[in-house]
Protein backbone atom coordinates (compact mmCIF):
# COMPACT_ATOMS: atom_id res chain seq x y z
CA MET A 1 6.03 13.91 -31.65
CA GLY A 2 5.38 13.59 -35.25
CA GLY A 3 6.01 10.83 -38.01
CA GLU A 4 5.22 7.39 -36.87
CA ARG A 5 4.35 6.18 -33.56
CA LYS A 6 6.23 2.91 -32.26
CA VAL A 7 3.79 0.90 -30.11
CA TYR A 8 5.40 -1.46 -27.42
CA THR A 9 3.87 -4.24 -25.42
CA LEU A 10 4.56 -3.60 -21.47
CA ALA A 11 6.70 -7.13 -21.52
CA GLU A 12 8.75 -4.36 -23.63
CA VAL A 13 8.64 -1.74 -21.58
CA SER A 14 9.24 -3.73 -17.98
CA GLN A 15 13.01 -4.49 -19.72
CA HIS A 16 13.58 -0.67 -19.08
CA ASN A 17 13.75 -0.85 -15.35
CA HIS A 18 17.22 0.38 -13.61
CA ALA A 19 18.66 3.46 -13.47
CA LYS A 20 20.91 2.79 -16.68
CA ASP A 21 17.67 2.78 -18.67
CA CYS A 22 14.21 4.00 -17.29
CA TRP A 23 11.48 3.80 -19.55
CA LEU A 24 7.68 4.73 -17.82
CA VAL A 25 3.98 4.35 -19.01
CA ILE A 26 1.79 7.22 -18.37
CA GLU A 27 -1.53 8.08 -19.67
CA GLY A 28 -1.41 5.17 -22.70
CA LYS A 29 2.46 6.67 -23.65
CA VAL A 30 5.68 5.23 -23.30
CA PHE A 31 8.62 7.62 -21.85
CA ASP A 32 12.30 7.16 -21.82
CA VAL A 33 12.90 9.18 -18.22
CA THR A 34 16.49 7.83 -18.35
CA LYS A 35 18.12 11.44 -18.59
CA PHE A 36 15.75 13.00 -16.06
CA LEU A 37 16.25 9.87 -13.05
CA GLU A 38 19.23 12.68 -11.51
CA ASP A 39 17.14 15.57 -12.23
CA HIS A 40 13.64 14.54 -10.78
CA PRO A 41 13.08 16.27 -7.74
CA GLY A 42 11.26 13.53 -6.09
CA GLY A 43 14.57 11.67 -6.50
CA ASP A 44 15.49 8.57 -8.87
CA ASP A 45 13.99 5.97 -6.84
CA VAL A 46 10.52 7.08 -7.34
CA LEU A 47 10.44 6.80 -11.39
CA LEU A 48 12.54 3.21 -10.66
CA SER A 49 9.78 2.08 -8.43
CA SER A 50 7.12 2.92 -11.42
CA THR A 51 8.51 0.68 -14.28
CA GLY A 52 6.66 -2.71 -15.30
CA LYS A 53 3.69 -1.08 -14.63
CA ASP A 54 1.26 1.77 -15.83
CA ALA A 55 2.60 4.53 -13.89
CA THR A 56 -0.49 6.59 -14.28
CA ASP A 57 -2.26 6.62 -10.88
CA ASP A 58 1.78 7.28 -9.09
CA PHE A 59 1.82 10.23 -11.55
CA GLU A 60 -1.83 11.87 -10.83
CA ASP A 61 -1.37 11.05 -7.16
CA VAL A 62 1.50 13.39 -6.97
CA GLY A 63 -0.34 16.24 -8.50
CA HIS A 64 2.43 17.35 -11.04
CA SER A 65 2.13 20.96 -12.51
CA SER A 66 1.82 22.08 -16.18
CA SER A 67 5.56 22.78 -16.75
CA ALA A 68 6.24 19.31 -15.62
CA ARG A 69 3.14 17.77 -18.10
CA ALA A 70 4.87 19.80 -20.76
CA MET A 71 8.16 18.52 -20.46
CA MET A 72 7.28 15.44 -20.71
CA ASP A 73 7.03 15.74 -24.54
CA GLU A 74 11.27 15.54 -25.04
CA PHE A 75 10.96 12.23 -23.05
CA TYR A 76 8.13 10.52 -25.07
CA VAL A 77 9.27 7.65 -27.42
CA GLY A 78 6.01 5.67 -28.23
CA ASP A 79 2.67 4.20 -26.69
CA ILE A 80 1.51 1.73 -25.19
CA ASP A 81 -0.46 -1.72 -26.32
CA THR A 82 -3.34 -1.14 -23.76
CA SER A 83 -4.13 -5.15 -24.11
CA THR A 84 -1.37 -5.65 -22.51
CA ILE A 85 -1.60 -3.69 -19.44
CA PRO A 86 -3.69 -6.11 -16.90
CA SER A 87 -6.75 -4.61 -16.27
CA LYS A 88 -7.30 -3.06 -12.89
CA ARG A 89 -9.26 -5.33 -10.16
CA LYS A 90 -11.41 -3.68 -7.95
CA TYR A 91 -10.72 -4.90 -4.45
CA ALA A 92 -12.93 -7.33 -2.94
CA PRO A 93 -12.86 -8.16 0.58
CA PRO A 94 -12.22 -12.01 1.58
CA LYS A 95 -15.24 -13.78 2.62
CA GLN A 96 -15.71 -14.70 5.86
CA PRO A 97 -18.09 -17.38 7.15
CA HIS A 98 -21.10 -15.55 9.56
CA TYR A 99 -20.27 -16.18 13.18
CA GLU A 100 -22.96 -17.16 14.72
CA GLN A 101 -21.94 -16.14 18.40
CA ASP A 102 -23.24 -18.26 21.72
CA LYS A 103 -24.90 -16.63 24.57
CA THR A 104 -23.55 -18.97 27.09
CA SER A 105 -19.86 -17.63 26.15
CA GLU A 106 -20.75 -13.73 26.01
CA PHE A 107 -22.47 -14.42 29.78
CA ILE A 108 -19.58 -16.18 30.74
CA ILE A 109 -17.28 -13.43 30.07
CA LYS A 110 -19.44 -10.24 31.47
CA LEU A 111 -19.15 -12.80 34.84
CA LEU A 112 -15.47 -12.69 34.39
CA GLN A 113 -14.91 -9.16 34.15
CA PHE A 114 -16.71 -9.04 37.07
CA LEU A 115 -15.25 -11.52 39.64
CA VAL A 116 -11.83 -11.02 37.87
CA PRO A 117 -11.22 -7.86 39.51
CA LEU A 118 -12.63 -8.58 42.78
CA LEU A 119 -10.51 -11.87 42.71
CA ILE A 120 -7.68 -9.40 42.29
CA LEU A 121 -8.94 -6.95 44.92
CA GLY A 122 -9.33 -9.89 47.79
CA LEU A 123 -6.13 -11.32 46.85
CA ALA A 124 -4.23 -7.68 47.47
CA PHE A 125 -5.75 -7.72 51.01
CA GLY A 126 -4.93 -10.70 52.02
CA VAL A 127 -1.63 -10.48 50.91
CA ARG A 128 -1.48 -6.65 52.76
CA SER A 129 -3.06 -8.30 55.88
CA TYR A 130 -0.85 -11.15 55.73
CA THR A 131 2.05 -8.86 55.86
CA LYS A 132 1.13 -6.84 58.57
CA THR A 133 1.05 -9.18 61.43
CA PRO A 134 2.40 -7.70 64.74
CA ALA A 135 5.97 -8.71 65.37
CA SER A 136 6.51 -9.64 68.13
CA SER A 137 9.37 -8.10 70.56
């Protein structure tokens, strides 16, 4: 990691997004992990899915060992221009209109919850008594 550090934009790093040329951005640094794809314990798909973005969260979520972190030095190619990385936005749920329930509909629902089972029960008894008519011999 000596000498002058090369600074890349996210657009430049994003061009390296396939198995023959794979770069990742982790903690503000750019890593060329192409040679490591086959050896990565999680498989190459994990690394390839983290290209073209800041993969720091993906990297940290896994909980890499200190030896894995030390291994990263050999893949270091430069730093990322942090102004080219989109800022993270906190999730804001969509605004929903305030729903004013009508008390009448609530009453109707409760009434139906009581009457529908009674109707089904009455229908079942009616069908049962209709089918049990004595057969004449």
